[in-house]
XYZ file of C-alpha atoms in Angstrom:
713
model
C 118.136 99.803 87.148
C 117.033 102.453 84.592
C 113.585 103.910 84.689
C 111.141 101.650 82.831
C 110.093 103.060 79.525
C 106.413 103.646 79.081
C 105.956 101.694 75.811
C 102.254 102.356 75.634
C 102.769 106.179 75.657
C 105.476 105.899 73.015
C 103.184 103.838 70.879
C 100.424 106.419 71.156
C 102.908 109.222 70.291
C 103.980 107.239 67.263
C 100.393 106.687 66.144
C 99.722 110.457 66.558
C 102.750 111.270 64.314
C 101.538 108.742 61.739
C 98.099 110.287 61.730
C 99.548 113.731 61.145
C 101.700 112.440 58.239
C 98.894 110.575 56.672
C 96.780 113.773 56.989
C 99.527 115.820 55.433
C 99.984 113.634 52.504
C 96.414 112.996 51.534
C 95.581 111.344 48.202
C 98.937 109.470 48.253
C 99.108 105.685 48.809
C 100.124 105.971 52.443
C 97.808 108.932 53.138
C 94.172 109.114 53.806
C 92.018 108.471 50.746
C 88.857 110.307 51.992
C 87.412 112.208 54.862
C 85.582 109.151 56.181
C 88.837 107.206 56.594
C 90.514 110.178 58.307
C 87.661 110.605 60.737
C 87.604 106.910 61.663
C 91.393 107.018 62.324
C 91.004 110.174 64.405
C 88.193 108.679 66.473
C 90.252 105.467 67.116
C 93.315 107.556 68.088
C 91.259 109.736 70.530
C 89.704 106.610 72.002
C 93.022 105.055 72.628
C 94.396 108.309 74.149
C 91.393 108.550 76.448
C 91.779 104.852 77.557
C 95.505 105.517 78.339
C 94.599 108.638 80.363
C 91.936 106.785 82.306
C 94.319 104.036 83.297
C 96.679 106.505 84.855
C 94.525 109.109 86.370
C 92.949 109.053 89.758
C 89.310 110.030 90.228
C 86.517 109.128 92.622
C 84.525 106.248 90.998
C 81.401 106.659 93.012
C 79.322 109.496 94.437
C 76.302 109.639 96.665
C 73.261 111.335 95.284
C 70.873 112.864 97.777
C 67.180 112.131 97.333
C 64.047 114.019 98.373
C 63.242 113.054 101.965
C 60.807 114.258 104.651
C 62.360 117.317 106.275
C 60.447 119.819 108.424
C 61.865 123.242 109.562
C 65.497 123.644 110.574
C 66.284 125.873 107.507
C 68.391 127.887 109.980
C 70.879 125.042 110.301
C 71.226 124.948 106.537
C 72.055 128.645 106.446
C 74.590 128.177 109.267
C 76.378 125.436 107.317
C 76.456 127.644 104.182
C 77.870 130.515 106.169
C 80.699 128.361 107.593
C 81.725 127.156 104.118
C 81.321 130.643 102.700
C 83.814 132.063 105.295
C 86.210 129.192 104.884
C 85.816 128.067 108.562
C 85.082 124.398 107.847
C 84.755 121.643 108.636
C 81.138 122.317 109.790
C 80.238 119.910 112.533
C 76.675 119.109 113.487
C 76.727 117.695 117.034
C 74.101 116.587 119.547
C 72.523 113.561 121.022
C 71.761 110.383 119.021
C 68.622 110.485 117.017
C 68.110 114.300 117.291
C 68.253 114.854 113.486
C 71.844 115.584 112.664
C 71.976 113.191 109.700
C 68.752 114.452 108.333
C 70.054 117.988 108.327
C 73.299 116.927 106.583
C 71.342 114.952 103.908
C 69.051 117.970 103.499
C 71.940 120.336 102.995
C 73.391 118.026 100.401
C 70.085 117.999 98.534
C 69.575 121.783 98.989
C 73.045 122.714 97.677
C 73.719 119.875 95.334
C 74.140 122.147 92.223
C 77.017 123.883 93.969
C 79.144 120.756 93.903
C 80.555 118.446 91.294
C 79.933 115.511 93.573
C 78.956 114.455 97.092
C 80.794 111.768 99.148
C 78.760 110.323 102.034
C 80.742 108.092 104.516
C 79.357 106.526 107.624
C 82.123 106.326 110.132
C 81.730 102.824 111.551
C 85.378 102.857 112.655
C 88.426 105.081 112.751
C 89.557 107.032 109.820
C 91.983 104.296 108.712
C 89.109 101.933 108.383
C 86.792 104.459 106.756
C 89.202 105.972 104.230
C 91.083 102.693 103.673
C 87.825 100.985 102.557
C 88.078 100.704 98.774
C 84.446 99.603 98.438
C 82.978 102.668 100.170
C 85.595 105.065 98.853
C 86.763 103.715 95.428
C 89.427 105.690 93.575
C 90.333 104.616 89.974
C 93.746 102.966 89.658
C 94.273 102.848 93.441
C 93.724 99.627 95.517
C 95.279 98.545 98.790
C 97.818 95.718 98.529
C 99.727 94.450 101.597
C 102.694 93.503 99.476
C 102.873 97.005 98.092
C 102.194 99.169 101.086
C 102.959 96.829 104.057
C 100.578 98.131 106.760
C 97.507 100.146 106.038
C 99.032 103.309 107.363
C 101.195 103.948 104.360
C 98.261 103.304 102.041
C 96.028 105.742 103.948
C 98.598 108.546 103.710
C 98.915 108.039 99.994
C 95.151 107.826 99.464
C 94.606 111.052 101.429
C 97.194 112.857 99.236
C 95.431 111.610 96.138
C 92.058 112.710 97.593
C 93.675 116.185 98.116
C 94.725 116.384 94.465
C 91.165 115.363 93.362
C 89.705 118.046 95.659
C 91.915 120.653 94.031
C 90.272 119.846 90.600
C 86.668 119.423 91.672
C 84.402 121.057 94.045
C 83.235 118.327 96.385
C 81.139 117.880 99.540
C 82.328 115.244 102.027
C 79.829 114.201 104.555
C 81.203 112.172 107.590
C 78.244 110.776 109.281
C 78.206 109.467 112.811
C 81.906 110.417 113.475
C 82.203 109.693 117.117
C 85.857 109.025 117.774
C 87.470 111.120 120.567
C 90.601 111.593 118.535
C 92.152 110.087 115.518
C 95.743 110.221 114.134
C 94.500 111.092 110.675
C 91.911 113.663 111.846
C 94.091 116.671 111.014
C 94.851 115.345 107.527
C 91.236 114.514 106.781
C 89.958 117.863 108.052
C 92.536 119.598 105.849
C 91.300 118.053 102.595
C 90.282 120.727 100.075
C 86.594 119.737 100.262
C 83.609 121.195 102.009
C 83.484 118.829 104.992
C 80.301 118.344 106.899
C 80.486 116.114 110.023
C 77.764 114.684 112.237
C 78.793 113.487 115.709
C 77.659 112.920 119.264
C 80.804 114.425 120.627
C 81.615 118.055 121.427
C 83.825 119.075 118.521
C 85.606 121.639 120.759
C 87.903 118.802 121.762
C 88.924 118.269 118.160
C 89.841 121.891 117.318
C 90.053 123.358 113.874
C 86.371 123.196 113.044
C 83.097 125.058 113.405
C 80.527 123.395 115.656
C 76.796 123.637 115.156
C 74.808 122.377 118.188
C 71.608 120.504 117.105
C 68.814 120.547 119.672
C 65.079 119.939 119.644
C 62.893 121.641 117.140
C 61.632 125.175 117.757
C 57.964 125.499 118.407
C 57.083 126.645 114.885
C 59.331 123.839 113.449
C 57.738 121.281 115.788
C 54.285 121.959 114.343
C 55.538 121.527 110.835
C 57.227 118.336 111.884
C 54.024 116.855 113.366
C 51.952 117.752 110.342
C 54.522 116.340 107.937
C 54.945 112.934 109.680
C 51.298 112.590 110.828
C 50.149 113.203 107.321
C 47.293 115.557 108.262
C 46.273 118.257 110.616
C 46.011 116.664 114.125
C 42.924 117.180 116.204
C 43.106 119.062 119.518
C 43.350 115.802 121.610
C 46.031 114.529 119.267
C 48.059 117.702 119.777
C 47.866 117.391 123.509
C 48.950 113.724 123.376
C 51.917 114.556 120.997
C 52.977 117.527 123.221
C 52.961 115.266 126.304
C 54.954 112.592 124.540
C 57.370 115.223 123.216
C 58.131 116.059 126.874
C 58.433 112.446 127.894
C 61.167 111.657 125.366
C 62.974 115.019 125.932
C 62.436 116.308 122.460
C 64.137 113.280 120.817
C 63.345 113.601 117.203
C 63.797 110.072 116.170
C 61.424 108.784 118.857
C 58.868 111.426 118.016
C 59.089 110.563 114.353
C 58.458 106.936 115.141
C 55.540 107.869 117.416
C 53.883 109.765 114.645
C 54.155 106.570 112.529
C 52.568 104.385 115.260
C 55.128 103.671 117.996
C 54.760 105.056 121.504
C 57.444 104.719 124.208
C 55.892 104.325 127.639
C 56.581 101.944 130.487
C 60.044 102.720 131.926
C 60.532 105.531 129.426
C 57.463 107.291 130.834
C 59.161 107.419 134.167
C 61.902 109.575 132.639
C 59.369 112.235 131.603
C 61.683 115.175 132.163
C 64.854 113.247 131.273
C 66.897 113.268 128.059
C 68.335 110.377 126.162
C 72.067 111.145 126.052
C 75.130 109.673 124.415
C 75.882 107.427 121.521
C 74.298 104.155 120.480
C 77.013 102.386 122.523
C 75.431 104.080 125.566
C 71.857 103.406 124.635
C 69.846 102.621 127.734
C 68.137 99.245 127.709
C 64.839 100.980 128.562
C 65.104 103.039 125.326
C 66.286 100.054 123.287
C 63.228 98.036 124.466
C 60.833 100.990 123.760
C 62.110 101.334 120.200
C 60.470 97.996 119.398
C 57.965 97.073 122.148
C 54.958 98.958 120.528
C 55.392 97.166 117.204
C 53.880 93.665 117.171
C 56.982 92.278 115.441
C 56.880 88.789 113.999
C 59.659 86.353 114.395
C 61.065 86.970 110.915
C 60.899 90.682 111.350
C 62.914 90.489 114.504
C 65.407 88.207 112.574
C 65.788 90.908 109.917
C 66.665 93.587 112.539
C 69.045 91.133 114.210
C 70.866 90.351 110.961
C 70.964 93.984 109.744
C 72.437 95.009 113.140
C 75.435 92.761 112.349
C 76.177 94.466 109.058
C 78.159 97.694 108.461
C 76.224 100.937 109.096
C 76.238 101.749 105.270
C 73.823 98.906 104.789
C 73.519 96.161 102.096
C 71.952 95.868 98.662
C 68.509 94.462 98.927
C 69.107 91.891 96.181
C 72.215 90.612 97.970
C 70.446 90.514 101.362
C 67.527 88.528 99.965
C 70.048 86.069 98.500
C 71.920 85.405 101.701
C 69.036 85.525 104.175
C 66.035 84.148 102.281
C 63.701 86.598 104.012
C 60.227 87.487 102.816
C 60.075 90.951 101.102
C 56.777 91.634 102.813
C 58.498 91.476 106.276
C 61.039 93.987 105.101
C 58.374 96.287 103.724
C 56.568 96.313 107.043
C 59.715 97.216 108.852
C 60.258 100.000 106.376
C 56.746 101.326 106.970
C 57.526 101.442 110.827
C 60.731 103.437 109.970
C 62.726 100.781 111.600
C 64.564 99.995 108.359
C 65.906 102.618 105.940
C 65.566 101.939 102.195
C 67.137 104.004 99.515
C 66.934 103.509 95.732
C 70.231 103.029 93.885
C 71.210 102.400 90.310
C 68.264 104.378 88.968
C 65.832 102.276 90.954
C 67.169 98.858 89.760
C 68.119 97.966 93.382
C 67.785 99.381 96.876
C 70.140 99.928 99.787
C 68.710 98.794 103.105
C 70.185 99.790 106.483
C 69.408 100.625 110.094
C 69.770 103.932 111.956
C 72.780 103.542 114.279
C 70.478 103.905 117.312
C 68.093 101.256 116.039
C 71.005 98.998 115.094
C 72.369 99.203 118.689
C 68.905 98.727 120.156
C 68.565 95.560 117.983
C 71.845 94.225 119.174
C 70.785 94.836 122.824
C 67.238 93.354 122.499
C 67.609 90.664 119.825
C 71.129 89.547 120.843
C 72.721 88.337 117.508
C 74.658 85.086 118.033
C 76.247 82.646 115.590
C 73.394 80.249 116.354
C 70.504 82.640 115.570
C 72.376 84.193 112.630
C 73.510 80.849 111.187
C 71.223 81.281 108.143
C 72.799 84.520 106.936
C 76.242 83.135 107.745
C 75.523 80.126 105.556
C 74.243 82.467 102.902
C 77.439 84.371 102.689
C 79.335 81.035 102.791
C 77.598 79.904 99.626
C 78.996 83.050 97.903
C 82.497 82.958 99.414
C 83.120 79.168 98.961
C 84.072 79.581 95.280
C 85.784 82.886 95.626
C 88.929 81.422 93.901
C 86.953 81.265 90.573
C 85.500 84.727 90.853
C 87.120 87.978 89.732
C 88.590 90.367 92.174
C 85.783 92.843 91.754
C 83.106 90.137 92.122
C 84.639 89.107 95.410
C 85.005 92.716 96.524
C 81.192 93.108 96.589
C 80.999 91.145 99.849
C 84.082 92.628 101.466
C 82.391 94.879 104.064
C 80.185 91.993 105.219
C 82.916 89.463 105.561
C 84.873 91.814 107.849
C 81.660 92.687 109.682
C 81.142 88.954 110.405
C 84.637 88.557 111.816
C 84.182 91.732 113.866
C 80.804 90.559 115.287
C 82.021 87.006 115.998
C 85.687 87.108 117.051
C 85.484 83.573 118.461
C 84.017 81.392 115.696
C 81.949 78.355 116.762
C 83.480 75.063 115.841
C 80.334 73.735 114.249
C 80.465 76.589 111.787
C 84.122 75.775 110.777
C 83.269 75.318 107.139
C 81.429 78.630 106.957
C 84.237 80.544 108.628
C 86.690 78.477 106.614
C 85.198 79.870 103.329
C 85.554 83.427 104.735
C 89.220 82.772 105.405
C 89.723 81.507 101.908
C 88.116 84.625 100.653
C 90.521 86.701 102.695
C 93.646 85.232 101.065
C 92.112 85.219 97.609
C 91.605 88.954 97.977
C 95.149 89.453 99.238
C 94.421 89.805 102.981
C 97.099 87.146 103.887
C 97.850 88.190 107.398
C 94.214 88.630 108.304
C 93.541 85.151 106.942
C 96.193 83.629 109.188
C 94.921 85.519 112.330
C 91.248 84.436 111.742
C 92.317 80.830 110.963
C 94.233 80.634 114.171
C 91.193 81.576 116.132
C 89.117 78.950 114.232
C 91.798 76.326 114.903
C 91.700 77.081 118.615
C 87.970 76.783 118.683
C 87.859 73.590 116.670
C 90.570 71.811 118.794
C 88.732 72.830 121.953
C 85.431 71.482 120.716
C 86.348 68.404 118.658
C 89.824 67.573 119.997
C 93.060 67.041 118.020
C 91.888 63.774 116.325
C 88.760 64.563 114.391
C 87.829 65.045 110.738
C 86.839 68.679 111.188
C 90.037 69.371 113.068
C 92.020 67.864 110.139
C 90.103 70.009 107.693
C 90.986 73.077 109.801
C 94.627 72.164 109.893
C 94.515 71.994 106.092
C 92.971 75.490 106.011
C 95.623 76.819 108.500
C 98.407 75.281 106.356
C 96.951 76.971 103.251
C 96.753 80.301 105.073
C 100.462 80.085 105.954
C 101.364 78.823 102.405
C 99.641 81.812 100.773
C 101.263 84.327 102.995
C 104.704 82.824 101.951
C 105.249 81.099 105.401
C 106.288 77.874 103.864
C 108.056 76.301 106.749
C 105.122 76.874 109.049
C 102.842 75.664 106.273
C 104.671 72.367 106.053
C 104.292 71.869 109.816
C 100.490 72.309 109.497
C 100.279 70.013 106.530
C 101.958 67.132 108.283
C 99.768 67.814 111.330
C 96.677 67.599 109.072
C 97.957 64.420 107.392
C 98.543 62.712 110.722
C 95.049 63.750 111.981
C 93.239 62.513 108.874
C 94.964 59.181 108.936
C 94.004 58.585 112.577
C 90.530 60.002 112.829
C 87.249 58.303 112.012
C 84.851 59.527 109.302
C 82.646 62.346 110.523
C 80.478 62.867 107.389
C 80.411 62.212 103.667
C 83.478 64.389 102.908
C 85.956 62.263 104.957
C 87.739 60.608 101.970
C 87.943 63.907 100.180
C 89.922 65.561 103.038
C 92.022 62.502 103.566
C 92.876 62.633 99.913
C 93.635 66.391 100.166
C 96.066 65.683 102.998
C 97.950 63.101 100.875
C 98.039 65.548 97.984
C 99.585 68.348 99.973
C 102.271 66.107 101.518
C 103.054 64.864 97.967
C 103.572 68.491 96.827
C 105.980 69.091 99.786
C 108.200 66.065 98.630
C 107.969 67.241 95.023
C 109.230 70.678 95.972
C 112.134 69.079 97.944
C 113.445 67.565 94.680
C 115.749 64.670 94.124
C 114.824 61.286 92.791
C 114.004 59.682 96.209
C 111.704 62.595 97.184
C 110.017 62.501 93.747
C 109.340 58.801 94.081
C 107.841 59.357 97.501
C 105.686 62.224 96.084
C 104.461 59.951 93.322
C 103.494 57.226 95.832
C 101.571 59.856 97.949
C 99.731 61.464 94.965
C 98.555 58.076 93.722
C 97.275 57.394 97.240
C 95.419 60.723 97.068
C 93.921 59.722 93.753
C 92.739 56.370 95.328
C 90.932 58.128 98.188
C 89.408 60.855 95.941
C 88.085 58.164 93.665
C 86.399 56.432 96.636
C 84.842 59.861 97.496
C 83.774 60.389 93.844
C 82.110 56.904 93.712
C 80.356 57.531 97.044
C 79.032 60.962 95.788
C 77.756 59.469 92.467
C 76.076 56.567 94.270
C 74.316 58.867 96.824
C 73.630 61.797 94.419
C 75.797 64.141 96.550
C 77.576 67.254 95.254
C 79.408 69.916 97.255
C 80.584 72.914 95.202
C 83.722 73.603 97.162
C 84.542 69.822 97.462
C 83.661 68.569 93.918
C 85.238 65.095 93.648
C 85.926 65.277 89.874
C 87.485 68.689 90.238
C 89.788 67.565 92.997
C 90.574 64.273 91.127
C 91.779 66.356 88.090
C 93.905 68.507 90.322
C 95.564 65.391 91.786
C 96.043 64.087 88.299
C 97.833 67.351 87.483
C 100.014 66.872 90.544
C 100.979 63.345 89.284
C 101.823 64.821 85.872
C 104.100 67.413 87.454
C 105.956 64.697 89.313
C 106.367 62.520 86.187
C 107.654 65.641 84.331
C 110.243 66.183 87.087
C 111.285 62.521 86.776
C 111.936 63.100 83.062
C 108.931 61.237 81.716
C 107.753 64.159 79.566
C 105.455 62.363 77.180
C 103.543 60.520 79.868
C 103.238 63.722 81.917
C 101.923 65.719 78.919
C 99.411 62.963 78.280
C 98.178 62.884 81.817
C 98.109 66.711 81.993
C 95.919 66.834 78.932
C 93.582 64.177 80.356
C 93.201 66.246 83.586
C 92.566 69.520 81.556
C 89.822 67.772 79.525
C 88.130 66.728 82.761
C 88.002 70.319 83.944
C 86.724 71.560 80.555
C 83.972 68.897 80.673
C 82.863 70.282 84.069
C 82.993 73.873 82.744
C 80.799 72.727 79.976
C 78.366 71.382 82.420
C 77.979 74.951 83.747
C 80.297 74.735 86.788
C 82.394 77.850 87.515
C 85.978 76.588 87.229
C 87.169 78.917 84.513
C 90.065 80.383 86.523
C 91.309 77.051 87.734
C 91.952 76.126 84.079
C 95.068 78.445 84.222
C 96.738 76.010 86.591
C 96.276 73.152 84.118
C 97.426 75.349 81.159
C 100.520 76.548 82.957
C 101.721 72.967 83.299
C 101.061 72.174 79.717
C 102.947 75.312 78.646
C 105.949 74.144 80.643
C 105.764 70.682 79.156
C 105.343 71.897 75.573
C 108.256 74.380 75.848
C 110.400 71.494 77.148
C 109.526 69.578 73.937
C 110.242 72.561 71.744
C 106.648 73.266 70.874
C 107.081 76.982 71.384
C 104.257 78.148 69.054
C 101.644 76.284 70.933
C 103.193 77.104 74.339
C 103.223 80.909 73.474
C 99.545 80.847 72.341
C 98.518 79.267 75.515
C 100.660 81.447 77.694
C 99.156 84.594 76.203
C 95.686 83.250 77.141
C 96.713 82.510 80.642
C 97.945 86.045 81.083
C 94.616 87.393 79.814
C 92.654 85.102 82.161
C 94.730 86.241 85.133
C 94.095 89.879 84.196
C 90.287 89.239 84.078
C 90.065 87.255 87.279
C 92.582 89.012 89.503
C 94.052 92.388 88.665
C 97.036 93.843 86.835
C 98.940 94.282 90.122
C 98.308 90.716 91.427
C 100.888 88.042 92.056
C 98.978 85.753 89.657
C 99.368 88.295 86.917
C 103.082 88.718 87.461
C 103.628 84.901 87.645
C 101.675 84.274 84.499
C 103.693 86.962 82.658
C 106.912 85.451 83.907
C 106.043 82.155 82.268
C 105.167 83.889 78.982
C 108.550 85.560 79.119
C 110.255 82.126 79.942
C 108.609 80.719 76.746
C 109.949 83.593 74.597
C 113.363 83.145 76.196
C 113.408 79.411 75.426
C 112.174 80.074 71.955
C 115.072 82.590 71.296
C 112.737 85.611 71.269
C 115.199 87.610 73.514
C 113.893 91.059 72.655
C 110.366 90.204 73.725
C 111.492 88.308 76.838
C 113.793 91.195 78.016
C 111.073 93.773 77.650
C 108.520 91.687 79.578
C 111.004 90.628 82.333
C 111.760 94.382 82.742
C 108.094 95.281 83.102
C 107.596 92.493 85.718
C 110.631 93.474 87.590
C 109.415 97.159 87.844
C 105.976 96.079 88.935
C 107.382 93.679 91.603
C 109.678 96.342 93.005
C 106.730 98.773 93.222
C 103.852 96.496 94.257
C 105.724 93.580 96.052
C 108.892 95.063 97.536
C 108.986 92.436 100.278
C 109.274 89.568 97.793
C 113.064 89.719 97.735
C 113.728 86.183 96.283
C 111.247 86.591 93.455
C 112.628 90.060 92.579
C 116.105 88.554 92.589
C 115.051 85.703 90.253
C 113.446 88.054 87.794
C 116.340 90.375 87.826
C 118.653 87.478 86.984
C 116.365 86.460 84.123
C 116.144 89.993 82.843
C 119.949 90.396 82.818
C 120.324 86.987 81.092
C 117.860 87.988 78.433
C 119.587 91.303 77.845
C 122.919 89.524 77.483
C 121.408 87.087 74.957
C 119.856 89.982 72.980
C 123.255 91.723 72.997
C 124.988 88.600 71.614
C 122.393 88.247 68.879
């Protein structure tokens, strides 16, 4: 296949030439009539050129801005870091025990030398470099996002992303801070450390084992620095007795800067810690002694809700969470959070010019909270349910809206690798979120774990088990495992027909099972299978109507299991079967009725806007079959635009929607337009979805057919 033409670039070049010609022939009918018209045309052209450039260039979309923080002494460390970078001997690595002040030094350097850089990137290393640099939330680059269909495994994507970061670093002077980087070795370490940035690393490991970097050991404060430190955090000049007490405590904790800072704010570690008067706290948070973990909290009279905040924040990624989002999912009292902030147990940082705040825990405090407050699915059920209420309607949210909770969904799966069966719906919503965002294999893996847990707890004949089988089938279906998906759907169908009702959603899930089996028979084709599909979908409508009546009678409404929404989808399923049976007029009538029902719900304020595409796509197919090409084309264009808004240009949904638009043009005899769009889809599929061989083959055949039709006139 020939290289795809860049039609947008050619159009811009043509508009530029047209501008020059109109400028050259001023005061003629095709030329500019006055300076104002010429200036407006120039501004529009420049704007379009800039938009074209932005869509194709790679640049970092987000930088970290250092803020003024309490910092006493240690200017010598800042000078050492500057010398390392000046001599080109980076990365500079600050290493020492946990809580000794490495991160504070790194942040102070970023603030002190901010004017020397075009931007600062601050990454907390909560995993290996593949996890850190592969995270498109923490390290977003314009026009670059991970897609399993395009890159396969994450390894290929990381290598490409690091290359792009290298090109960005050659154009801008950037500081990269890798905080809490404690891996022993990493396969990408050499590539990362070779990036053309000034790289500043904090770690609890000896960097001599890494090689290729300059280590700066961080120890306790020097005597003159220690005095500045005490005055700064105490807020005044201590009296003689206070100096003696602070000096004694300093020896007890072995010069541990974090513990001393907390002590100056009101916490004092004694008890078992006092018996280690001459000892030092060593190692990483994973090696945090239980005595130290207890002493981090025991002198604060923490309330139940304050302990709960620490427990929940300890679950989340080390980079923290937006305060507004945390309040939404946890329902905590802001006063409890403020008290934890005043005790220096929670870190709070203003973002978005003060419109929101980022809250997080120091890694040592997070590990201590995990040891002392023991997060479990039971005691964290409220925050799990809070994220569930966001994730449950992920299908009708845009890709970027869903991406806001990405770090937290993965953190939940990491914290609770064996989901509890009684939280099946909560974890089920997270699994749905995974496949909506394109994490198909991850969705299957997590759903298998959930299925094992549910079967063990409820048995193989229970409503919740049937629901989970449906989720497992959908996970396989969305990852293109259609044969395995069918097996799970039939298993769910059998389960839902045999089990007793467990709660008010029983008839909904029984209806859903009938609907999915109906779809299987419809896909098999043939008159007998279609008649069987029609019988099944009408049975699905019968059970969904029972659920709908029950909900109205008892004033019940579940957003993810809305009876009218499901009923309209089953109506659409019946319309598709009727269409395949050749009853086009009846199918079109039923499809319009179903669509009107969804529109009515949208008018009531329900967020089903993206689902409307599914109804529109059937109507497009039916209208094209009846020769109503103008209406079909108008609706198909709108479907493409909706897919672009709610997913992304590189998504399967976008390619599928564009394919239908090209099909309409082809049927209408607009072979030129169809050929061009098929060619664009084919190029994108080969680049972004190289493993979808059958789809690529189908589009290539349509493209060749359209070219032949165009050639024949």
